[in-house]
Short mmCIF file of C-alpha atoms in Angstrom, two decimals:
data_model
loop_
_atom_site.label_atom_id
_atom_site.label_comp_id
_atom_site.label_asym_id
_atom_site.label_seq_id
_atom_site.Cartn_x
_atom_site.Cartn_y
_atom_site.Cartn_z
CA MET A 28 36.11 -8.00 -36.51
CA SER A 29 39.85 -6.76 -36.03
CA GLU A 30 40.48 -2.78 -34.56
CA PRO A 31 38.52 0.26 -36.74
CA ILE A 32 40.78 0.82 -39.89
CA GLY A 33 41.83 4.59 -39.13
CA HIS A 34 43.85 7.62 -36.77
CA ARG A 35 42.99 9.13 -33.99
CA ARG A 36 45.00 12.33 -35.26
CA TRP A 37 44.80 13.67 -38.90
CA ALA A 38 46.07 17.15 -40.43
CA ILE A 39 45.25 18.91 -43.65
CA ALA A 40 48.08 21.25 -44.34
CA GLU A 41 46.02 23.00 -47.31
CA GLY A 42 42.49 24.92 -46.40
CA TYR A 43 41.18 28.14 -48.52
CA ILE A 44 37.75 28.78 -49.26
CA PRO A 45 37.49 30.42 -52.45
CA ARG A 46 35.18 33.79 -52.58
CA ASP A 47 33.54 35.73 -55.49
CA ASP A 48 30.94 32.59 -55.82
CA ARG A 49 28.64 32.62 -59.40
CA ALA A 50 26.69 29.71 -58.02
CA THR A 51 23.45 29.86 -57.80
CA THR A 52 22.64 26.86 -55.72
CA ARG A 53 24.03 25.55 -52.56
CA GLU A 54 25.66 22.61 -54.24
CA LEU A 55 27.64 24.11 -56.61
CA ALA A 56 28.73 26.99 -54.08
CA SER A 57 32.42 26.99 -53.86
CA HIS A 58 33.79 25.09 -50.87
CA GLU A 59 35.87 22.69 -48.45
CA ALA A 60 34.89 20.21 -47.26
CA LEU A 61 35.81 17.65 -44.13
CA CYS A 62 34.41 13.93 -44.74
CA VAL A 63 34.90 12.13 -41.67
CA LEU A 64 34.06 8.10 -41.59
CA ASN A 65 33.37 6.32 -38.29
CA ALA A 66 33.54 2.70 -39.55
CA GLY A 67 33.95 1.63 -36.02
CA GLU A 68 31.56 0.52 -32.78
CA HIS A 69 31.50 3.25 -30.75
CA VAL A 70 31.09 7.19 -31.14
CA ALA A 71 33.69 9.23 -31.89
CA HIS A 72 33.89 12.68 -30.01
CA VAL A 73 36.25 14.66 -32.13
CA SER A 74 37.77 18.11 -32.15
CA VAL A 75 38.96 20.42 -35.12
CA THR A 76 41.53 23.04 -34.52
CA LEU A 77 42.10 25.67 -37.07
CA PHE A 78 45.43 27.50 -37.79
CA PHE A 79 46.53 30.44 -39.53
CA THR A 80 49.48 32.68 -40.76
CA ASP A 81 49.04 35.49 -38.20
CA ALA A 82 46.92 34.73 -35.16
CA GLU A 83 46.58 32.18 -33.08
CA PRO A 84 44.34 29.13 -33.22
CA ALA A 85 41.41 28.55 -33.30
CA GLY A 86 38.90 26.44 -31.58
CA PRO A 87 38.45 23.36 -30.77
CA TYR A 88 35.61 22.95 -32.39
CA ARG A 89 33.69 19.68 -31.29
CA PHE A 90 31.39 17.57 -32.63
CA ASP A 91 30.31 13.54 -32.84
CA VAL A 92 30.30 11.02 -35.55
CA PRO A 93 27.92 8.28 -34.13
CA ALA A 94 29.15 4.90 -35.00
CA ARG A 95 29.31 2.89 -38.48
CA ARG A 96 28.41 6.66 -40.20
CA THR A 97 30.21 9.30 -41.80
CA LEU A 98 29.82 12.99 -41.73
CA HIS A 99 30.78 15.17 -44.60
CA LEU A 100 31.12 18.58 -42.62
CA ARG A 101 31.57 22.30 -44.88
CA MET A 102 33.97 24.06 -43.63
CA ASN A 103 32.12 27.48 -44.44
CA ASP A 104 29.61 26.71 -42.13
CA PHE A 105 32.28 26.15 -39.23
CA ASP A 106 32.86 29.54 -38.00
CA PRO A 107 32.67 32.01 -40.55
CA GLY A 108 33.50 35.04 -38.35
CA ARG A 109 37.32 32.93 -37.72
CA LEU A 110 36.99 31.31 -41.40
CA PRO A 111 35.63 33.32 -43.73
CA ALA A 112 36.37 32.69 -47.32
CA GLY A 113 39.70 33.83 -48.68
CA ARG A 114 41.91 33.20 -45.71
CA GLU A 115 44.51 30.40 -45.65
CA TYR A 116 44.58 27.89 -42.81
CA SER A 117 45.20 24.38 -42.46
CA SER A 118 43.71 21.84 -40.13
CA VAL A 119 44.29 19.35 -37.13
CA ILE A 120 41.78 16.58 -36.66
CA GLU A 121 41.35 14.48 -33.05
CA ALA A 122 38.80 11.62 -32.22
CA SER A 123 38.60 9.23 -29.83
CA VAL A 124 38.50 6.33 -32.06
CA PRO A 125 39.89 5.83 -35.02
CA VAL A 126 38.42 7.46 -37.62
CA VAL A 127 39.38 8.14 -41.58
CA VAL A 128 39.46 12.17 -42.99
CA GLN A 129 39.84 13.32 -46.05
CA HIS A 130 39.54 16.95 -47.55
CA THR A 131 37.78 18.08 -50.63
CA ARG A 132 37.52 21.50 -52.45
CA LEU A 133 34.69 22.44 -54.87
CA ASP A 134 35.74 25.67 -56.55
CA SER A 135 33.37 27.30 -58.91
CA ARG A 136 34.62 30.83 -58.89
CA LEU A 137 34.88 30.45 -62.64
CA PRO A 138 32.21 29.26 -65.25
CA GLY A 139 32.96 25.60 -64.58
CA LEU A 140 33.76 23.96 -61.91
CA ALA A 141 37.20 22.85 -60.27
CA LEU A 142 37.90 20.20 -57.72
CA LEU A 143 40.55 18.72 -55.69
CA SER A 144 40.63 15.93 -53.19
CA THR A 145 43.25 14.28 -50.73
CA MET A 146 43.44 12.02 -47.94
CA ALA A 147 44.60 13.85 -44.69
CA PHE A 148 48.09 12.71 -43.13
CA GLY A 149 46.76 10.23 -40.21
CA MET A 150 49.46 10.01 -37.10
CA ASP A 151 48.40 8.40 -33.98
CA MET I 15 59.15 -12.01 -55.88
CA SER I 16 58.55 -10.44 -52.61
CA GLU I 17 55.42 -9.56 -50.76
CA PRO I 18 52.90 -8.57 -52.92
CA ILE I 19 52.24 -4.72 -52.95
CA GLY I 20 49.21 -3.25 -50.59
CA HIS I 21 46.92 -3.74 -47.59
CA ARG I 22 43.83 -5.85 -47.02
CA ARG I 23 42.30 -2.58 -45.32
CA TRP I 24 41.46 0.58 -47.27
CA ALA I 25 38.51 3.76 -46.78
CA ILE I 26 37.49 6.06 -48.28
CA ALA I 27 35.96 9.21 -46.46
CA GLU I 28 34.84 10.89 -49.08
CA GLY I 29 31.98 10.07 -51.72
CA TYR I 30 29.73 11.80 -53.24
CA ILE I 31 28.05 11.01 -56.92
CA PRO I 32 27.27 14.04 -58.96
CA ARG I 33 23.41 14.37 -60.26
CA ASP I 34 22.25 16.77 -63.19
CA ASP I 35 24.63 15.21 -65.52
CA ARG I 36 24.98 16.83 -68.50
CA ALA I 37 26.84 14.75 -70.65
CA THR I 38 25.35 12.52 -73.42
CA THR I 39 27.93 9.98 -73.02
CA ARG I 40 28.70 7.11 -71.06
CA GLU I 41 32.61 7.99 -70.33
CA LEU I 42 31.91 11.83 -69.66
CA ALA I 43 28.66 11.10 -67.91
CA SER I 44 29.22 12.02 -63.73
CA HIS I 45 30.65 9.27 -61.70
CA GLU I 46 32.89 7.91 -59.04
CA ALA I 47 35.57 5.22 -59.52
CA LEU I 48 37.09 2.49 -57.74
CA CYS I 49 40.30 1.18 -58.89
CA VAL I 50 41.66 -2.15 -57.36
CA LEU I 51 45.27 -3.21 -58.36
CA ASN I 52 45.78 -6.82 -57.53
CA ALA I 53 49.32 -6.72 -58.29
CA GLY I 54 50.07 -10.60 -56.13
CA GLU I 55 50.11 -13.93 -57.79
CA HIS I 56 46.17 -15.03 -56.08
CA VAL I 57 42.66 -14.51 -57.11
CA ALA I 58 41.33 -11.13 -54.14
CA HIS I 59 38.02 -12.12 -52.87
CA VAL I 60 37.10 -8.39 -52.05
CA SER I 61 34.37 -6.95 -50.24
CA VAL I 62 32.95 -3.02 -50.22
CA THR I 63 30.90 -1.17 -47.32
CA LEU I 64 29.24 1.73 -47.77
CA PHE I 65 29.12 4.56 -44.81
CA PHE I 66 26.44 6.42 -44.59
CA THR I 67 25.18 9.96 -42.62
CA ASP I 68 21.71 8.73 -41.68
CA ALA I 69 21.87 4.78 -41.93
CA GLU I 70 23.19 1.65 -41.15
CA PRO I 71 25.95 0.64 -43.66
CA ALA I 72 25.27 -1.40 -46.85
CA GLY I 73 26.73 -4.54 -48.16
CA PRO I 74 29.55 -6.30 -47.90
CA TYR I 75 29.24 -5.90 -51.49
CA ARG I 76 31.66 -8.77 -52.71
CA PHE I 77 33.78 -9.21 -56.05
CA ASP I 78 36.66 -10.58 -57.14
CA VAL I 79 40.02 -9.50 -58.93
CA PRO I 80 41.89 -12.12 -60.70
CA ALA I 81 45.61 -12.59 -60.24
CA ARG I 82 47.77 -10.15 -61.87
CA ARG I 83 44.65 -8.11 -62.92
CA THR I 84 42.85 -4.21 -62.20
CA LEU I 85 39.47 -3.30 -61.70
CA HIS I 86 37.76 -0.36 -62.22
CA LEU I 87 34.28 -0.10 -60.91
CA ARG I 88 32.12 2.68 -61.30
CA MET I 89 30.18 3.71 -57.93
CA ASN I 90 27.65 4.90 -59.68
CA ASP I 91 26.30 0.81 -60.65
CA PHE I 92 27.00 -0.64 -57.42
CA ASP I 93 23.87 -0.52 -55.70
CA PRO I 94 21.58 2.62 -57.04
CA GLY I 95 18.74 1.87 -54.17
CA ARG I 96 21.01 2.13 -51.57
CA LEU I 97 23.86 4.62 -53.27
CA PRO I 98 21.74 7.02 -56.00
CA ALA I 99 23.45 10.07 -57.15
CA GLY I 100 23.15 13.16 -54.48
CA ARG I 101 23.76 10.58 -50.95
CA GLU I 102 26.85 11.43 -49.38
CA TYR I 103 28.69 8.32 -48.24
CA SER I 104 32.11 6.34 -47.48
CA SER I 105 33.39 3.29 -48.35
CA VAL I 106 35.86 0.49 -46.94
CA ILE I 107 37.25 -2.20 -48.75
CA GLU I 108 38.58 -5.69 -47.48
CA ALA I 109 40.06 -7.86 -49.65
CA SER I 110 42.06 -11.45 -49.07
CA VAL I 111 44.87 -10.51 -50.11
CA PRO I 112 47.22 -7.16 -50.55
CA VAL I 113 45.61 -4.73 -52.79
CA VAL I 114 45.83 -1.24 -53.98
CA VAL I 115 43.26 1.18 -53.62
CA GLN I 116 42.66 4.57 -55.55
CA HIS I 117 39.02 6.67 -56.06
CA THR I 118 38.55 9.05 -58.55
CA ARG I 119 35.78 11.42 -59.92
CA LEU I 120 34.56 13.07 -63.20
CA ASP I 121 32.25 15.88 -62.27
CA SER I 122 30.22 17.19 -65.39
CA ARG I 123 27.28 19.13 -63.56
CA LEU I 124 28.93 22.18 -65.38
CA PRO I 125 30.01 22.92 -68.72
CA GLY I 126 33.46 21.42 -69.12
CA LEU I 127 34.72 18.56 -66.62
CA ALA I 128 36.11 18.52 -63.15
CA LEU I 129 38.12 15.70 -61.37
CA LEU I 130 39.55 14.35 -58.06
CA SER I 131 41.70 11.45 -57.32
CA THR I 132 43.13 9.70 -53.94
CA MET I 133 44.85 6.82 -53.02
CA ALA I 134 43.05 5.11 -50.14
CA PHE I 135 43.97 4.87 -47.07
CA GLY I 136 45.56 1.64 -46.46
CA MET I 137 45.85 -0.39 -43.19
CA ASP I 138 46.35 -4.30 -42.88
CA MET R 27 72.72 13.08 -45.15
CA SER R 28 70.54 10.24 -44.20
CA GLU R 29 68.80 7.74 -46.14
CA PRO R 30 67.60 9.28 -48.86
CA ILE R 31 64.00 10.06 -48.96
CA GLY R 32 61.27 7.19 -50.74
CA HIS R 33 60.46 3.98 -50.92
CA ARG R 34 61.98 1.15 -53.64
CA ARG R 35 57.71 -0.48 -54.59
CA TRP R 36 54.75 2.11 -55.94
CA ALA R 37 51.68 1.56 -56.88
CA ILE R 38 49.26 3.32 -58.64
CA ALA R 39 45.42 1.80 -58.99
CA GLU R 40 44.22 4.45 -61.27
CA GLY R 41 45.02 5.18 -65.07
CA TYR R 42 43.03 6.23 -68.11
CA ILE R 43 44.39 8.07 -70.53
CA PRO R 44 41.32 10.11 -72.47
CA ARG R 45 41.32 10.21 -75.88
CA ASP R 46 38.82 12.48 -78.37
CA ASP R 47 41.51 15.15 -77.00
CA ARG R 48 40.64 18.75 -78.51
CA ALA R 49 44.14 20.37 -77.83
CA THR R 50 46.44 21.99 -80.84
CA THR R 51 49.28 21.72 -78.63
CA ARG R 52 50.97 18.98 -77.17
CA GLU R 53 51.26 20.64 -73.56
CA LEU R 54 47.84 20.74 -73.28
CA ALA R 55 46.92 17.17 -74.99
CA SER R 56 45.26 15.49 -72.83
CA HIS R 57 47.89 12.68 -71.30
CA GLU R 58 49.17 11.02 -67.98
CA ALA R 59 52.34 11.63 -65.88
CA LEU R 60 54.30 9.48 -64.18
CA CYS R 61 56.79 11.66 -61.78
CA VAL R 62 59.96 10.12 -60.44
CA LEU R 63 62.44 11.97 -58.03
CA ASN R 64 65.44 10.60 -56.78
CA ALA R 65 66.58 12.73 -54.15
CA GLY R 66 69.43 10.39 -53.75
CA GLU R 67 73.56 10.29 -54.58
CA HIS R 68 72.87 6.90 -56.75
CA VAL R 69 71.58 6.50 -60.24
CA ALA R 70 67.82 4.78 -59.57
CA HIS R 71 67.50 1.84 -62.57
CA VAL R 72 63.78 2.08 -62.49
CA SER R 73 60.98 -1.00 -63.81
CA VAL R 74 57.26 -0.52 -64.84
CA THR R 75 54.73 -2.73 -65.38
CA LEU R 76 51.16 -1.98 -66.06
CA PHE R 77 48.14 -4.09 -65.14
CA PHE R 78 45.02 -4.37 -67.35
CA THR R 79 41.34 -5.54 -66.80
CA ASP R 80 41.70 -8.59 -69.36
CA ALA R 81 44.98 -9.40 -69.99
CA GLU R 82 48.41 -10.71 -68.97
CA PRO R 83 50.76 -7.64 -67.26
CA ALA R 84 52.92 -5.85 -70.01
CA GLY R 85 56.64 -4.53 -69.47
CA PRO R 86 58.66 -4.29 -67.09
CA TYR R 87 59.58 -1.04 -69.47
CA ARG R 88 63.02 0.25 -67.79
CA PHE R 89 64.79 3.53 -67.52
CA ASP R 90 67.13 5.26 -65.26
CA VAL R 91 66.20 8.10 -62.89
CA PRO R 92 70.24 10.06 -62.73
CA ALA R 93 71.10 10.94 -58.99
CA ARG R 94 69.55 14.45 -57.76
CA ARG R 95 67.03 14.76 -60.58
CA THR R 96 63.68 14.02 -61.55
CA LEU R 97 61.81 12.44 -64.39
CA HIS R 98 58.18 13.17 -65.51
CA LEU R 99 57.26 10.75 -68.42
CA ARG R 100 54.13 10.80 -70.52
CA MET R 101 52.30 7.69 -70.54
CA ASN R 102 51.07 8.21 -73.49
CA ASP R 103 54.59 8.22 -74.97
CA PHE R 104 55.06 4.48 -73.18
CA ASP R 105 54.11 1.62 -75.25
CA PRO R 106 51.08 2.66 -77.27
CA GLY R 107 50.35 -0.46 -78.68
CA ARG R 108 49.32 -2.33 -75.27
CA LEU R 109 48.60 1.27 -73.47
CA PRO R 110 46.58 3.23 -75.52
CA ALA R 111 44.00 6.52 -74.71
CA GLY R 112 40.87 4.72 -74.05
CA ARG R 113 42.10 1.59 -72.19
CA GLU R 114 42.00 1.00 -68.27
CA TYR R 115 45.21 0.07 -66.34
CA SER R 116 47.20 0.75 -63.14
CA SER R 117 50.77 0.25 -62.29
CA VAL R 118 53.54 -0.51 -60.29
CA ILE R 119 56.92 0.95 -60.45
CA GLU R 120 60.00 -0.83 -58.73
CA ALA R 121 63.50 0.96 -58.43
CA SER R 122 66.66 -0.15 -57.28
CA VAL R 123 67.18 2.73 -54.74
CA PRO R 124 64.54 4.73 -52.39
CA VAL R 125 62.75 6.81 -55.29
CA VAL R 126 59.32 9.13 -54.65
CA VAL R 127 56.32 9.00 -57.59
CA GLN R 128 53.41 11.16 -57.78
CA HIS R 129 50.52 10.79 -60.75
CA THR R 130 49.19 13.27 -62.57
CA ARG R 131 45.89 13.46 -65.20
CA LEU R 132 45.48 16.71 -67.43
CA ASP R 133 41.99 16.01 -69.20
CA SER R 134 41.32 18.17 -72.13
CA ARG R 135 38.56 16.10 -73.43
CA LEU R 136 35.88 19.05 -73.19
CA PRO R 137 36.65 23.04 -73.37
CA GLY R 138 39.10 23.71 -70.37
CA LEU R 139 41.48 21.61 -68.52
CA ALA R 140 40.55 19.12 -65.42
CA LEU R 141 42.75 18.11 -63.44
CA LEU R 142 44.31 15.23 -60.63
CA SER R 143 47.15 14.03 -58.86
CA THR R 144 48.15 11.75 -55.94
CA MET R 145 50.74 10.41 -54.52
CA ALA R 146 51.94 6.75 -55.34
CA PHE R 147 51.38 4.48 -52.80
CA GLY R 148 54.48 2.87 -51.43
CA MET R 149 55.76 0.06 -49.62
CA ASP R 150 59.32 -1.77 -49.76
CA MET N 24 49.86 17.22 -25.55
CA SER N 25 51.82 14.55 -27.67
CA GLU N 26 54.51 14.86 -29.80
CA PRO N 27 53.61 17.19 -32.83
CA ILE N 28 51.76 15.93 -35.65
CA GLY N 29 53.62 15.47 -39.26
CA HIS N 30 57.64 14.46 -40.75
CA ARG N 31 60.57 15.92 -39.99
CA ARG N 32 61.40 15.36 -44.43
CA TRP N 33 58.57 15.44 -47.13
CA ALA N 34 59.13 15.25 -50.96
CA ILE N 35 56.50 16.19 -53.57
CA ALA N 36 57.52 14.22 -57.01
CA GLU N 37 55.28 16.26 -59.51
CA GLY N 38 55.95 19.98 -60.67
CA TYR N 39 55.32 22.04 -63.12
CA ILE N 40 54.24 26.12 -63.08
CA PRO N 41 51.97 26.58 -66.30
CA ARG N 42 52.94 29.35 -68.71
CA ASP N 43 49.99 31.05 -70.92
CA ASP N 44 48.13 32.42 -68.10
CA ARG N 45 44.73 34.62 -68.93
CA ALA N 46 43.89 35.42 -65.25
CA THR N 47 44.18 39.27 -64.43
CA THR N 48 43.92 38.73 -61.08
CA ARG N 49 46.81 37.56 -58.98
CA GLU N 50 44.46 35.16 -57.02
CA LEU N 51 42.96 33.14 -59.95
CA ALA N 52 46.45 33.59 -61.97
CA SER N 53 48.28 30.10 -62.65
CA HIS N 54 50.38 29.20 -59.55
CA GLU N 55 51.61 25.82 -57.39
CA ALA N 56 52.01 26.44 -53.71
CA LEU N 57 54.06 24.53 -51.18
CA CYS N 58 51.05 24.95 -47.38
CA VAL N 59 53.13 23.72 -44.67
CA LEU N 60 51.78 23.46 -40.92
CA ASN N 61 53.68 23.40 -37.62
CA ALA N 62 50.67 22.32 -35.37
CA GLY N 63 53.82 22.36 -32.56
CA GLU N 64 55.26 24.36 -29.70
CA HIS N 65 58.65 25.35 -31.69
CA VAL N 66 59.41 27.34 -34.44
CA ALA N 67 60.18 24.86 -37.91
CA HIS N 68 63.09 26.02 -39.68
CA VAL N 69 62.52 24.73 -43.30
CA SER N 70 64.68 24.66 -46.05
CA VAL N 71 63.76 23.21 -50.07
CA THR N 72 65.80 22.17 -52.39
CA LEU N 73 64.12 21.85 -56.03
CA PHE N 74 65.25 19.11 -58.36
CA PHE N 75 65.19 19.13 -61.72
CA THR N 76 65.58 16.95 -65.11
CA ASP N 77 68.79 18.34 -66.75
CA ALA N 78 70.82 20.36 -63.73
CA GLU N 79 71.96 19.91 -60.43
CA PRO N 80 69.28 20.99 -57.47
CA ALA N 81 68.74 24.28 -56.59
CA GLY N 82 68.85 25.36 -52.41
CA PRO N 83 68.37 25.23 -50.10
CA TYR N 84 65.58 28.18 -49.84
CA ARG N 85 65.63 28.62 -46.00
CA PHE N 86 62.69 30.03 -44.48
CA ASP N 87 61.09 29.84 -40.48
CA VAL N 88 57.50 28.21 -39.78
CA PRO N 89 56.55 29.64 -36.42
CA ALA N 90 54.89 27.53 -33.54
CA ARG N 91 51.00 26.91 -34.14
CA ARG N 92 50.55 28.56 -37.92
CA THR N 93 50.70 27.45 -41.46
CA LEU N 94 52.10 28.97 -44.09
CA HIS N 95 50.87 28.68 -47.66
CA LEU N 96 54.17 29.79 -50.07
CA ARG N 97 53.48 30.09 -54.40
CA MET N 98 56.19 28.24 -56.08
CA ASN N 99 56.23 30.55 -58.79
CA ASP N 100 57.34 33.72 -55.89
CA PHE N 101 60.20 30.78 -54.73
CA ASP N 102 63.12 31.47 -57.22
CA PRO N 103 61.99 32.30 -60.83
CA GLY N 104 65.27 32.76 -62.14
CA ARG N 105 66.05 28.64 -61.41
CA LEU N 106 61.97 27.88 -61.58
CA PRO N 107 60.11 29.74 -64.08
CA ALA N 108 57.03 28.44 -65.52
CA GLY N 109 56.99 25.58 -67.37
CA ARG N 110 60.20 23.65 -66.19
CA GLU N 111 59.32 20.15 -64.70
CA TYR N 112 60.63 20.31 -60.73
CA SER N 113 60.60 17.88 -57.81
CA SER N 114 60.29 19.13 -54.17
CA VAL N 115 62.33 18.10 -51.28
CA ILE N 116 61.42 19.97 -47.83
CA GLU N 117 62.86 19.75 -44.52
CA ALA N 118 62.25 21.06 -41.27
CA SER N 119 63.64 20.94 -37.95
CA VAL N 120 60.53 20.07 -36.08
CA PRO N 121 57.69 17.79 -37.43
CA VAL N 122 55.17 19.26 -40.01
CA VAL N 123 52.78 18.01 -42.41
CA VAL N 124 52.60 19.44 -45.74
CA GLN N 125 50.98 19.55 -49.01
CA HIS N 126 50.90 20.48 -52.65
CA THR N 127 48.53 22.50 -55.01
CA ARG N 128 48.28 23.66 -58.86
CA LEU N 129 46.04 25.73 -59.83
CA ASP N 130 45.78 26.77 -63.34
CA SER N 131 44.04 28.85 -65.70
CA ARG N 132 46.00 28.23 -69.01
CA LEU N 133 42.39 28.08 -70.62
CA PRO N 134 38.78 29.49 -69.72
CA GLY N 135 37.83 28.02 -66.26
CA LEU N 136 40.11 27.15 -63.84
CA ALA N 137 41.54 23.23 -62.79
CA LEU N 138 42.68 21.87 -59.73
CA LEU N 139 44.62 19.36 -58.25
CA SER N 140 46.41 18.78 -54.80
CA THR N 141 47.80 15.66 -52.84
CA MET N 142 49.54 15.15 -49.14
CA ALA N 143 53.00 15.54 -49.89
CA PHE N 144 55.42 12.03 -48.77
CA GLY N 145 56.90 12.21 -44.87
CA MET N 146 59.25 10.15 -43.74
CA ASP N 147 61.83 11.35 -41.26
#
């Protein structure tokens, strides 16, 4: 097979975890997800740095994505002290091998659901 | 005409087919769609591999997109044994000629609809 | 100023105009929009080709975007004979000068609204 | 560290601030957001130009994003005289150093919420 698909650096400019949640299940609770696909043959050592409007960046937060696996992380669980609901942020994701990164929000502040998603911006 | 538009490899990091569906018609049932455009003059032999958090990849699943045609596939129908609703996944799409790939979710778990969509990440 | 931002070819793999509309105003009626920005100093001669699952492509449909102008087109109005609500399609957009293309759907089939949007895939 | 992630020029073809707002809080009022991440070590001097269908562009509007900071701007507050709710527009963002730009709309015209988001199109 050829070079694994992806980049070693990705950025997401948008970031906001809604508060005032109406959901009664974890599945439907407002959250933002960071999806990281490692389609290659080697483990990806990943670090995430969070950027804010009015403070120095937080992190890097480190985790691994095994070879041929995907990981869907909830930003709500990342570091609730530094990243509470209602705080505007951005993310930079760096990996030791090429990965693919996508960002999604599920918003249940009002009755019904709203969703947004975009590929992150990748660049080696 | 010039080289057909697109890439031969694409990846989608997000993937989740919602369960607990309220819809009473197929059109409005929660689903994820994989849209593949082949704007060129030759048939595209396409293979899709699914990646999971906790298991080896599934596939490749193979299908053709004829020249000058588009195909909108429902991931719900792909392989319900390996890809049931509620399982987190990612996708890699490989084609024998350049194609363009987009990913969309329609979510009707709660009253009303939610939609998300993004171009996949393409790279030869 | 430098080269105008954009590409001369773009593709959108997703396309579907919802039917069964509940909206009572044009603004809130289900529709798909094609947004074309011409940030440069010369008129953009634009042509759109529509691709289907089961028929030869339709078009090209031709229009101009003046220098330093944007045009937000409703696909509903494009060619209702070939592109009715409920038909799956894809689009290729070609322009005589660099432009930027984005695709958006507003869906009001059920009470409330749903939205999706993505940059198109650009490539010269 | 390597070159900061991003581009010096970005474009967003879609733009529309919904009117007829039902929200009773600023957080849930219909708006469009421009998110600009400056992950580098130098302040970003940013200028935004707005493009319309039927008038010359407005701006540039200038602001700074400090080093290692993100800024989430509401387009509603940008220039309400030239950019009122209900006017179709596009945006070009230019920065003195590489930044990453994402565009998001929250729509509360009808009961419930709708969201859309996409990375802007970047190009130096």
